[in-house]
Amino acid sequence: MFPRRPYWDQVPNLRSRSSLLRNGSHIVKRFTSVTNQLLRLELGILLGSSTVDHWQALKVAVLLSPNLRSSLDHIHCWGQAKCLELTVMNYNQLLNDIPLSSLPQLYKDAVYATRQLGQRYIWIDSLCIIQEGDDCKDWQTEVSLMSEVYSNSFCNIAAASASDCNHSMFSSRDRTPIEQETVSLVVNDREISSWYVFTSDRGLHDGREFWEKEVTNSLVNTRAWVVQERLLSARSLYFGPSQVYWQCDEKDAMEIWPAGIPDFVWGRRRNIKPDLKLTQGDSVIRQISDCRWQYIIQTYSTCDMTNPRDKLPAISAIAKRVRSITNDQYVVGMWLSILEQELLWSVDYECLKPRPKDYRAPSWSWAAVDGTVHSFCRNLRSEAFFTIEDWDIDYLTEDDTQQVKGGWLRLRGRLMEMTLMENTLYRNFKAFTSWVNGLQISYVRLDTIHDAFDQENADGSLYCLPTMVNKSEYYLSDKDERAHKAPPRLSFLVLQIVDREKGVFSRLGICENDFYRDEIDDLLGYREGEEDFPCEKYEDGYHHIRII
């Protein structure tokens, strides 16, 4: 039993309220002007009707309007169905009118939900960004504004389970798990309090399972673009198969837990939203380095993306939010203040894919490849063996969180020759073992699929660069004669020569192994002929190389 609380005490009741349906309905494309100059383009939808009770009387059209600030965002899965889109060809037509019959079912439902929430504006990406005919100019402009669109929206309404725009946002459902009866506590003929009682114990026990299935793992949350909408929006409503779900900075709620989901329901972390709660102050950089950004990237990299070109744009809004708090420099999906550790990302071996044909980012950025990305979380006892001397990025536009045309890093470290051999001990996936200065490196994580490295080994084109050692705080179960603690883990960048004369390399992956300190000291010692390794220059025992 639970204390009786108003239904969705922080969300307007979704029951029909005809008084909300009074004004004409328009998709609004607005300009925000500052000092009488038009500086940027923004988009939205103005909804309403001149007839109270007739859905058919709703008017929908594209409209230019200045300084529109309140709107709803609608997030959905595009799927394979062809949805109505805003294009250069139909732009003037949609300025005048969009017949309701031309709207797919999902958009009609979104319009209806928006009116029921008492709002007059909604932002739908396919109708609010020109999708065809302008060489992506409008797309580039609007994507640069996504941080403001999501952050300033009244609410996100999400079709959690709709596979495409032709499916409804609303579902026929079994209400048994969420049905409640009200019971009252009466003392001396006076009602002391009222309580909700579940008529089924399924809702009580399956609260976490409902959330994970219908929100965390919902179809809509498999879209990469949706990650930043989830993080940046003040509040979100998910219309799931069995319930309506609520998420905001203060609470997560669902119909069986309308006042908020109790902590005991959660057995583990359930969403990524808290990871963007950064605060001002000296600890900001540490907050990012404490794996917050890395966890966001891991979540983002598991999601699906229709257009590979969107790898950086689809997370740019989050990057801008973080930068506004930290004042850190954003570098192709990573942060300059912690770039040394962020270079040590790896791709889940079960998700390896071929290297993309079209260029997206330098090879040292996780944005250059596909698959689930795991990042190196540096602890306070980590020690670095290389430094970043310089970097340069060639951006496609003036927005440095968007697409790039090229880029490089200049590193100073100790370059080492290596070989890569297939490890036949693993049968479920292709694994490799590396050898560096006579020592075996058993843990190799490549960025993309490779069949073999016979030619590269023969050519001597494979090198590695020791990067960082994580000193373990964990003790071995059996006392070792040298130490009781587990040995430190040393990480390397795996590199391949691109230009031997200029000392230019590309990244292939990372490798790691546990070594005792004397082994690390020996590994990092001078090797005869190392001054002849490909590099821009060799000085004081260190190679200066460039990675593209």
Coordinates of C-alpha atoms in Angstrom, one line a residue:
M1 CA 0.0 0.0 0.0
F2 CA 1.2 3.5 -0.7
P3 CA 0.0 7.0 0.4
R4 CA -2.6 8.4 -2.0
R5 CA -1.1 11.1 -4.2
P6 CA -2.5 13.2 -7.1
Y7 CA -2.0 11.3 -10.4
W8 CA 1.1 12.6 -12.0
D9 CA 1.4 15.4 -9.5
Q10 CA 4.0 17.1 -11.8
V11 CA 2.5 16.3 -15.1
P12 CA -0.9 17.6 -16.5
N13 CA -3.5 14.9 -16.6
L14 CA -3.6 13.3 -20.0
R15 CA -7.4 12.9 -20.0
S16 CA -9.2 14.8 -22.8
R17 CA -9.7 18.5 -22.0
S18 CA -11.6 20.1 -24.8
S19 CA -10.8 23.6 -23.6
L20 CA -7.3 23.1 -24.9
L21 CA -8.4 22.7 -28.5
R22 CA -9.3 26.2 -29.5
N23 CA -6.7 27.7 -31.8
G24 CA -5.4 27.0 -35.2
S25 CA -2.5 24.5 -35.6
H26 CA 0.7 25.4 -37.4
I27 CA 4.2 24.0 -37.7
V28 CA 6.3 27.0 -36.9
K29 CA 9.7 27.8 -38.3
R30 CA 11.0 30.8 -36.3
F31 CA 13.8 33.3 -36.5
T32 CA 15.4 34.6 -33.2
S33 CA 16.5 38.1 -33.7
V34 CA 19.1 40.0 -31.7
T35 CA 19.7 43.8 -32.2
N36 CA 17.3 43.6 -35.2
Q37 CA 19.5 41.1 -37.1
L38 CA 18.5 37.6 -38.0
L39 CA 21.1 35.4 -36.6
R40 CA 19.8 31.9 -36.6
L41 CA 17.0 29.6 -37.7
E42 CA 14.9 27.5 -35.4
L43 CA 11.9 25.3 -35.9
G44 CA 8.7 24.3 -34.1
I45 CA 5.1 23.4 -34.5
L46 CA 2.1 25.6 -33.5
L47 CA -1.0 23.5 -32.8
G48 CA -4.6 24.3 -32.3
S49 CA -8.1 24.3 -33.8
S50 CA -10.9 26.8 -34.5
T51 CA -13.4 24.0 -33.7
V52 CA -13.4 22.6 -30.2
D53 CA -14.5 19.0 -30.6
H54 CA -13.6 18.1 -34.2
W55 CA -10.2 16.6 -34.8
Q56 CA -10.6 17.0 -38.5
A57 CA -10.7 20.8 -38.0
L58 CA -7.2 21.0 -36.7
K59 CA -5.0 23.0 -39.1
V60 CA -1.3 22.2 -39.5
A61 CA 1.1 24.3 -41.5
V62 CA 4.6 25.6 -41.5
L63 CA 4.9 29.2 -40.3
L64 CA 7.7 31.6 -39.8
S65 CA 7.4 33.2 -36.3
P66 CA 9.9 35.2 -34.3
N67 CA 11.1 34.4 -30.7
L68 CA 9.1 31.3 -30.1
R69 CA 10.3 29.8 -26.8
S70 CA 7.9 27.1 -25.6
S71 CA 7.5 23.9 -27.5
L72 CA 7.5 20.1 -27.1
D73 CA 9.9 17.8 -28.8
H74 CA 8.7 14.6 -30.3
I75 CA 11.1 11.7 -30.5
H76 CA 10.4 8.6 -32.4
C77 CA 12.1 5.8 -34.4
W78 CA 12.2 6.6 -38.2
G79 CA 12.3 3.0 -39.2
Q80 CA 12.0 2.0 -42.9
A81 CA 8.7 3.8 -43.6
K82 CA 8.7 6.9 -45.6
C83 CA 7.4 9.8 -43.4
L84 CA 6.3 13.2 -44.5
E85 CA 9.3 15.4 -44.7
L86 CA 10.0 19.1 -45.1
T87 CA 11.9 19.6 -48.4
V88 CA 12.8 22.6 -50.7
M89 CA 10.1 21.4 -53.1
N90 CA 7.2 21.3 -50.7
Y91 CA 8.4 24.1 -48.4
N92 CA 6.0 26.7 -49.7
Q93 CA 3.1 24.2 -49.7
L94 CA 3.7 23.3 -46.1
L95 CA 3.9 27.0 -45.2
N96 CA 0.2 27.2 -46.3
D97 CA -1.2 23.9 -45.1
I98 CA -0.5 20.3 -44.2
P99 CA -3.6 18.1 -44.7
L100 CA -4.1 16.0 -41.6
S101 CA -4.6 13.0 -43.9
S102 CA -1.0 13.4 -45.1
L103 CA 0.3 13.1 -41.5
P104 CA 1.4 9.5 -40.5
Q105 CA -0.4 8.1 -37.5
L106 CA 2.5 8.7 -35.2
Y107 CA 2.5 12.5 -36.0
K108 CA -1.2 12.7 -35.5
D109 CA -0.8 11.1 -32.1
A110 CA 2.0 13.5 -31.2
V111 CA -0.3 16.5 -32.2
Y112 CA -3.1 15.1 -30.0
A113 CA -0.8 14.5 -27.0
T114 CA 0.6 18.0 -27.3
R115 CA -2.9 19.6 -27.2
Q116 CA -3.8 17.4 -24.3
L117 CA -0.7 18.7 -22.4
G118 CA -2.0 22.2 -23.0
Q119 CA 0.8 23.2 -25.3
R120 CA 0.6 24.9 -28.7
Y121 CA 4.0 24.0 -30.2
I122 CA 5.8 20.8 -31.1
W123 CA 9.2 20.2 -32.8
I124 CA 9.3 17.1 -35.1
D125 CA 12.7 16.7 -36.8
S126 CA 11.5 15.5 -40.2
L127 CA 9.0 18.4 -40.5
C128 CA 11.3 21.0 -38.9
I129 CA 14.5 20.5 -40.7
I130 CA 14.7 20.6 -44.5
Q131 CA 15.6 17.0 -45.4
E132 CA 16.2 17.3 -49.1
G133 CA 17.1 19.8 -51.8
D134 CA 19.4 22.4 -50.1
D135 CA 22.7 20.5 -49.9
C136 CA 22.2 20.0 -46.1
K137 CA 22.6 23.7 -45.4
D138 CA 19.5 23.9 -43.2
W139 CA 20.4 20.6 -41.6
Q140 CA 23.8 21.9 -40.6
T141 CA 22.3 25.1 -39.2
E142 CA 19.6 23.3 -37.2
V143 CA 21.9 20.7 -35.8
S144 CA 24.1 23.4 -34.4
L145 CA 21.1 24.6 -32.5
M146 CA 20.0 21.3 -31.0
S147 CA 21.4 22.0 -27.6
E148 CA 19.0 25.0 -27.3
V149 CA 16.1 23.1 -28.9
Y150 CA 16.3 20.3 -26.4
S151 CA 17.3 22.3 -23.3
N152 CA 14.5 24.9 -23.8
S153 CA 11.7 22.5 -24.7
F154 CA 8.8 22.1 -22.3
C155 CA 8.8 18.3 -22.5
N156 CA 9.9 15.4 -24.7
I157 CA 7.1 13.1 -25.7
A158 CA 8.5 9.8 -26.9
A159 CA 6.9 7.0 -28.8
A160 CA 8.8 4.3 -26.9
S161 CA 7.7 1.2 -28.9
A162 CA 6.6 2.6 -32.4
S163 CA 8.9 1.1 -35.0
D164 CA 8.2 3.8 -37.6
C165 CA 5.9 6.8 -38.2
N166 CA 3.0 4.6 -39.4
H167 CA 2.6 3.1 -36.0
S168 CA 0.6 4.7 -33.2
M169 CA 2.1 6.2 -30.1
F170 CA -0.7 4.7 -28.0
S171 CA -1.1 1.0 -27.4
S172 CA -4.0 -1.2 -26.4
R173 CA -2.8 -2.6 -23.1
D174 CA -3.5 -4.9 -20.2
R175 CA -4.3 -2.6 -17.3
T176 CA -4.1 -5.3 -14.6
P177 CA -0.5 -4.5 -13.5
I178 CA -1.3 -0.9 -12.9
E179 CA -4.9 -1.1 -11.6
Q180 CA -5.2 0.3 -8.1
E181 CA -8.0 0.5 -5.6
T182 CA -8.3 3.2 -3.0
V183 CA -8.7 2.3 0.7
S184 CA -9.3 4.7 3.5
L185 CA -8.1 4.5 7.1
V186 CA -11.0 5.6 9.3
V187 CA -10.7 6.2 13.0
N188 CA -13.8 7.3 15.1
D189 CA -15.8 7.8 11.9
R190 CA -13.1 10.2 10.6
E191 CA -11.0 9.5 7.5
I192 CA -7.3 9.8 8.5
S193 CA -5.7 9.0 5.2
S194 CA -6.2 7.3 1.9
W195 CA -4.0 4.7 0.2
Y196 CA -3.5 3.1 -3.1
V197 CA -3.6 -0.7 -3.2
F198 CA -2.4 -2.7 -6.2
T199 CA -5.0 -5.3 -7.4
S200 CA -2.1 -7.3 -8.7
D201 CA 1.4 -7.9 -7.3
R202 CA 2.9 -7.8 -10.8
G203 CA 3.2 -4.1 -10.9
L204 CA 4.9 -3.9 -7.5
H205 CA 7.5 -6.5 -8.2
D206 CA 8.1 -5.7 -11.9
G207 CA 8.6 -2.0 -11.6
R208 CA 12.3 -2.2 -12.6
E209 CA 11.6 -4.7 -15.3
F210 CA 8.9 -2.5 -16.8
W211 CA 11.3 0.5 -16.9
E212 CA 14.2 -1.3 -18.3
K213 CA 12.1 -3.0 -21.0
E214 CA 9.9 -0.1 -22.0
V215 CA 12.2 2.9 -21.4
T216 CA 15.9 2.0 -21.1
N217 CA 15.8 -0.7 -23.8
S218 CA 12.9 0.7 -25.7
L219 CA 13.0 0.9 -29.5
V220 CA 13.2 4.7 -29.5
N221 CA 16.2 4.6 -27.2
T222 CA 18.2 2.5 -29.7
R223 CA 18.5 5.7 -31.8
A224 CA 21.8 7.6 -31.4
W225 CA 20.2 10.9 -31.9
V226 CA 17.9 10.3 -28.9
V227 CA 20.7 10.1 -26.4
Q228 CA 21.2 13.9 -26.3
E229 CA 17.4 14.4 -26.2
R230 CA 17.2 12.2 -23.1
L231 CA 20.1 14.0 -21.4
L232 CA 19.3 17.6 -22.2
S233 CA 15.5 17.8 -22.0
A234 CA 14.1 19.0 -18.7
R235 CA 11.5 16.3 -18.7
S236 CA 10.3 13.4 -20.9
L237 CA 7.1 11.4 -21.2
Y238 CA 7.5 7.9 -22.6
F239 CA 4.3 6.2 -24.0
G240 CA 5.2 2.5 -23.6
P241 CA 3.2 -0.6 -24.4
S242 CA 1.9 -1.0 -20.8
Q243 CA 2.3 2.4 -19.1
V244 CA 3.2 6.1 -19.4
Y245 CA 6.6 6.8 -17.9
W246 CA 8.1 10.1 -16.6
Q247 CA 11.7 11.2 -16.4
C248 CA 13.2 14.4 -15.2
D249 CA 16.1 15.7 -13.1
E250 CA 14.2 15.2 -9.9
K251 CA 12.5 11.9 -10.3
D252 CA 11.7 8.9 -12.4
A253 CA 8.0 7.8 -12.3
M254 CA 5.5 5.5 -13.9
E255 CA 1.8 4.8 -13.5
I256 CA 2.4 2.3 -10.8
W257 CA 4.8 4.7 -9.0
P258 CA 3.3 8.1 -9.8
A259 CA 5.0 9.9 -6.9
G260 CA 8.4 8.6 -8.0
I261 CA 10.1 5.2 -8.1
P262 CA 11.5 4.2 -4.7
D263 CA 15.2 3.4 -4.5
F264 CA 14.6 -0.2 -3.4
V265 CA 13.0 -0.9 -6.8
W266 CA 16.3 -0.3 -8.5
G267 CA 18.8 -3.1 -8.4
R268 CA 21.3 -1.2 -10.6
R269 CA 21.8 2.1 -12.5
R270 CA 18.8 2.7 -14.8
N271 CA 19.6 5.7 -16.9
I272 CA 22.3 8.0 -18.1
K273 CA 20.7 11.3 -17.1
P274 CA 22.6 11.9 -13.8
D275 CA 25.9 11.7 -15.6
L276 CA 25.4 15.1 -17.0
K277 CA 24.8 16.8 -13.7
L278 CA 28.0 18.7 -13.5
T279 CA 28.5 21.5 -11.1
Q280 CA 30.6 24.7 -11.4
G281 CA 33.9 24.8 -9.5
D282 CA 37.4 23.3 -9.4
S283 CA 36.1 19.8 -9.4
V284 CA 34.5 20.0 -12.8
I285 CA 37.3 18.4 -14.7
R286 CA 37.6 15.6 -12.2
Q287 CA 33.9 15.0 -12.6
I288 CA 34.3 14.5 -16.3
S289 CA 37.4 12.3 -15.8
D290 CA 35.5 10.2 -13.3
C291 CA 34.1 8.3 -16.2
R292 CA 31.0 10.4 -16.7
W293 CA 31.7 11.4 -20.3
Q294 CA 33.1 8.0 -21.0
Y295 CA 29.9 6.4 -19.8
I296 CA 27.8 8.7 -22.0
I297 CA 30.0 7.7 -25.0
Q298 CA 29.6 4.0 -24.2
T299 CA 25.8 4.4 -24.1
Y300 CA 25.8 6.5 -27.3
S301 CA 28.1 4.1 -29.2
T302 CA 25.7 1.2 -28.6
C303 CA 22.9 3.0 -30.5
D304 CA 21.9 2.7 -34.1
M305 CA 22.6 5.4 -36.7
T306 CA 21.0 5.6 -40.1
N307 CA 23.6 8.0 -41.6
P308 CA 27.2 7.4 -40.5
R309 CA 28.0 11.1 -41.2
D310 CA 26.0 11.9 -38.0
K311 CA 28.5 10.3 -35.6
L312 CA 29.7 13.6 -34.3
P313 CA 26.7 15.8 -35.0
A314 CA 24.3 13.5 -33.1
I315 CA 26.2 14.1 -29.8
S316 CA 27.2 17.7 -30.4
A317 CA 24.5 19.2 -28.2
I318 CA 25.8 17.3 -25.2
A319 CA 29.3 18.4 -26.0
K320 CA 28.1 22.0 -26.0
R321 CA 26.4 21.6 -22.7
V322 CA 29.5 20.1 -21.0
R323 CA 31.7 22.8 -22.5
S324 CA 29.5 25.5 -21.2
I325 CA 30.1 24.2 -17.7
T326 CA 33.8 23.2 -17.9
N327 CA 35.2 25.7 -20.5
D328 CA 37.2 22.7 -21.7
Q329 CA 38.3 22.3 -25.4
Y330 CA 36.3 19.7 -27.3
V331 CA 38.5 17.6 -29.6
V332 CA 36.5 15.3 -32.0
G333 CA 34.5 13.6 -29.3
M334 CA 37.0 14.0 -26.5
W335 CA 38.2 16.6 -24.0
L336 CA 41.6 18.3 -24.2
S337 CA 42.2 18.4 -20.4
I338 CA 42.0 14.5 -20.2
L339 CA 42.9 13.7 -23.8
E340 CA 45.8 11.4 -22.8
Q341 CA 43.5 9.0 -21.0
E342 CA 40.6 9.4 -23.5
L343 CA 42.9 8.2 -26.3
L344 CA 42.8 4.7 -24.7
W345 CA 39.3 3.8 -25.8
S346 CA 38.6 0.4 -27.2
V347 CA 35.8 -1.3 -29.1
D348 CA 33.9 -4.3 -27.7
Y349 CA 35.3 -7.3 -29.6
E350 CA 31.7 -8.6 -30.2
C351 CA 30.9 -5.4 -32.0
L352 CA 33.8 -5.1 -34.3
K353 CA 33.0 -3.9 -37.9
P354 CA 35.0 -3.1 -41.0
R355 CA 36.6 0.4 -41.0
P356 CA 34.0 2.8 -42.5
K357 CA 34.7 3.7 -46.2
D358 CA 33.8 7.4 -45.7
Y359 CA 36.0 9.6 -43.5
R360 CA 34.4 10.7 -40.2
A361 CA 37.2 11.5 -37.9
P362 CA 40.9 10.9 -37.3
S363 CA 41.8 7.3 -36.5
W364 CA 42.6 8.2 -32.8
S365 CA 39.0 9.3 -32.2
W366 CA 36.3 6.8 -31.3
A367 CA 34.1 8.6 -33.8
A368 CA 36.2 7.1 -36.6
V369 CA 34.8 3.6 -36.1
D370 CA 31.6 1.7 -35.3
G371 CA 30.8 -0.5 -32.4
T372 CA 30.4 -0.1 -28.6
V373 CA 33.2 2.0 -27.2
H374 CA 34.7 1.4 -23.7
S375 CA 37.0 4.0 -22.3
F376 CA 40.0 4.0 -20.0
C377 CA 39.0 5.5 -16.6
R378 CA 42.2 6.8 -15.0
N379 CA 42.7 6.5 -11.3
L380 CA 44.7 8.8 -9.1
R381 CA 47.7 6.4 -9.2
S382 CA 48.0 6.3 -13.0
E383 CA 51.3 7.3 -14.6
A384 CA 51.6 8.6 -18.1
F385 CA 54.6 7.8 -20.4
F386 CA 53.7 10.1 -23.3
T387 CA 52.6 13.6 -23.9
I388 CA 50.4 15.4 -26.4
E389 CA 52.5 18.2 -28.0
D390 CA 50.1 19.6 -30.5
W391 CA 46.9 18.9 -32.5
D392 CA 44.9 20.3 -35.3
I393 CA 41.4 19.6 -36.7
D394 CA 40.0 20.7 -40.1
Y395 CA 36.3 21.3 -39.5
L396 CA 33.6 21.1 -42.2
T397 CA 31.8 24.2 -40.8
E398 CA 32.5 26.8 -38.2
D399 CA 30.9 24.6 -35.5
D400 CA 33.8 22.7 -33.8
T401 CA 31.4 20.0 -32.4
Q402 CA 30.3 18.9 -35.9
Q403 CA 31.7 17.0 -38.8
V404 CA 35.4 17.2 -39.6
K405 CA 37.5 16.8 -42.8
G406 CA 40.8 15.9 -41.2
G407 CA 43.0 16.2 -38.2
W408 CA 46.2 15.0 -36.4
L409 CA 47.9 14.7 -33.1
R410 CA 51.6 15.1 -32.4
L411 CA 52.8 12.8 -29.6
R412 CA 56.1 12.5 -27.7
G413 CA 56.8 9.0 -26.4
R414 CA 58.9 5.9 -26.8
L415 CA 58.0 4.1 -30.0
M416 CA 58.5 0.3 -30.1
E417 CA 58.3 -2.3 -32.9
M418 CA 55.7 -4.9 -32.5
T419 CA 54.1 -7.9 -34.3
L420 CA 50.5 -9.1 -34.2
M421 CA 49.8 -12.9 -34.3
E422 CA 46.4 -14.6 -34.3
N423 CA 45.5 -16.1 -30.9
T424 CA 43.8 -19.5 -31.7
L425 CA 42.8 -20.1 -28.1
Y426 CA 39.6 -18.1 -28.8
R427 CA 37.0 -19.8 -31.0
N428 CA 34.1 -17.4 -30.7
F429 CA 35.9 -14.4 -32.2
K430 CA 39.2 -13.6 -33.9
A431 CA 41.8 -12.6 -31.3
F432 CA 45.4 -11.4 -31.6
T433 CA 48.4 -11.5 -29.4
S434 CA 51.3 -9.0 -29.7
W435 CA 55.0 -9.2 -29.0
V436 CA 56.9 -6.1 -28.0
N437 CA 60.7 -6.2 -27.3
G438 CA 60.4 -10.0 -26.6
L439 CA 57.5 -9.7 -24.2
Q440 CA 54.1 -11.0 -24.9
I441 CA 51.1 -8.6 -24.7
S442 CA 48.1 -10.9 -24.3
Y443 CA 45.3 -8.3 -24.3
V444 CA 44.8 -6.8 -27.8
R445 CA 41.8 -4.8 -28.7
L446 CA 41.6 -3.7 -32.4
D447 CA 39.3 -1.0 -33.6
T448 CA 38.0 -2.8 -36.7
I449 CA 37.9 -6.3 -38.2
H450 CA 41.2 -7.7 -39.4
D451 CA 41.8 -11.1 -40.9
A452 CA 45.6 -11.3 -40.4
F453 CA 48.7 -9.1 -40.2
D454 CA 51.2 -11.3 -42.1
Q455 CA 52.0 -8.6 -44.6
E456 CA 52.3 -5.9 -41.9
N457 CA 54.6 -8.0 -39.8
A458 CA 56.8 -8.8 -42.8
D459 CA 56.9 -5.1 -43.8
G460 CA 57.7 -4.0 -40.3
S461 CA 55.0 -1.4 -40.4
L462 CA 53.5 -2.1 -36.9
Y463 CA 54.5 -0.1 -33.9
C464 CA 53.2 0.6 -30.5
L465 CA 53.5 3.5 -28.0
P466 CA 53.4 2.9 -24.2
T467 CA 50.9 5.3 -22.9
M468 CA 49.8 4.9 -19.3
V469 CA 50.1 2.5 -16.4
N470 CA 47.3 1.9 -13.9
K471 CA 48.7 1.0 -10.5
S472 CA 46.5 -1.6 -8.9
E473 CA 45.2 -1.3 -5.4
Y474 CA 44.0 -5.0 -5.4
Y475 CA 45.9 -7.7 -3.7
L476 CA 46.6 -11.1 -5.2
S477 CA 44.9 -14.1 -3.7
D478 CA 48.1 -16.0 -3.5
K479 CA 51.1 -14.2 -2.1
D480 CA 53.6 -13.6 -4.8
E481 CA 57.3 -13.7 -3.9
R482 CA 57.8 -10.2 -5.3
A483 CA 54.7 -8.4 -4.0
H484 CA 51.3 -9.0 -2.5
K485 CA 49.6 -6.6 -4.8
A486 CA 48.5 -7.3 -8.4
P487 CA 51.0 -5.9 -10.9
P488 CA 50.3 -2.6 -12.7
R489 CA 48.6 -2.7 -16.1
L490 CA 50.5 -1.0 -18.9
S491 CA 48.6 0.3 -21.9
F492 CA 49.8 0.8 -25.5
L493 CA 48.5 2.5 -28.6
V494 CA 48.8 0.1 -31.6
L495 CA 49.9 2.0 -34.7
Q496 CA 50.6 1.4 -38.4
I497 CA 52.9 3.5 -40.6
V498 CA 51.2 5.8 -43.1
D499 CA 54.3 7.8 -44.1
R500 CA 57.6 6.4 -42.9
E501 CA 59.6 9.5 -44.0
K502 CA 57.4 12.0 -42.1
G503 CA 56.7 9.8 -39.1
V504 CA 52.9 9.7 -39.7
F505 CA 50.9 6.8 -38.3
S506 CA 47.2 5.7 -38.0
R507 CA 45.7 4.0 -35.0
L508 CA 44.7 0.3 -35.2
G509 CA 43.7 -0.3 -31.5
I510 CA 45.2 -0.7 -28.1
C511 CA 46.9 -3.5 -26.2
E512 CA 47.5 -4.0 -22.5
N513 CA 49.3 -6.3 -20.1
D514 CA 50.1 -6.7 -16.4
F515 CA 53.8 -6.1 -15.7
Y516 CA 55.8 -5.7 -12.5
R517 CA 57.8 -2.5 -12.2
D518 CA 61.1 -4.0 -13.1
E519 CA 59.6 -5.4 -16.3
I520 CA 58.2 -2.0 -17.1
D521 CA 61.5 -0.3 -16.5
D522 CA 63.2 -2.9 -18.8
L523 CA 60.5 -2.5 -21.5
L524 CA 60.9 1.3 -21.5
G525 CA 64.7 1.1 -21.7
Y526 CA 66.8 2.0 -24.7
R527 CA 66.9 -0.5 -27.6
E528 CA 69.7 -0.4 -30.2
G529 CA 68.5 1.2 -33.5
E530 CA 65.4 2.9 -32.0
E531 CA 66.7 6.3 -33.2
D532 CA 66.0 5.0 -36.7
F533 CA 62.3 4.3 -36.2
P534 CA 60.0 6.5 -38.3
C535 CA 59.3 9.8 -36.6
E536 CA 59.4 13.5 -37.1
K537 CA 62.4 13.7 -34.8
Y538 CA 64.2 11.6 -32.2
E539 CA 65.4 13.5 -29.1
D540 CA 66.5 12.6 -25.6
G541 CA 65.3 9.0 -26.0
Y542 CA 61.8 10.0 -27.2
H543 CA 60.1 9.9 -30.6
H544 CA 58.0 12.7 -31.9
I545 CA 55.3 11.3 -34.2
R546 CA 52.1 12.4 -35.8
I547 CA 48.8 10.3 -35.8
I548 CA 46.1 11.0 -38.3

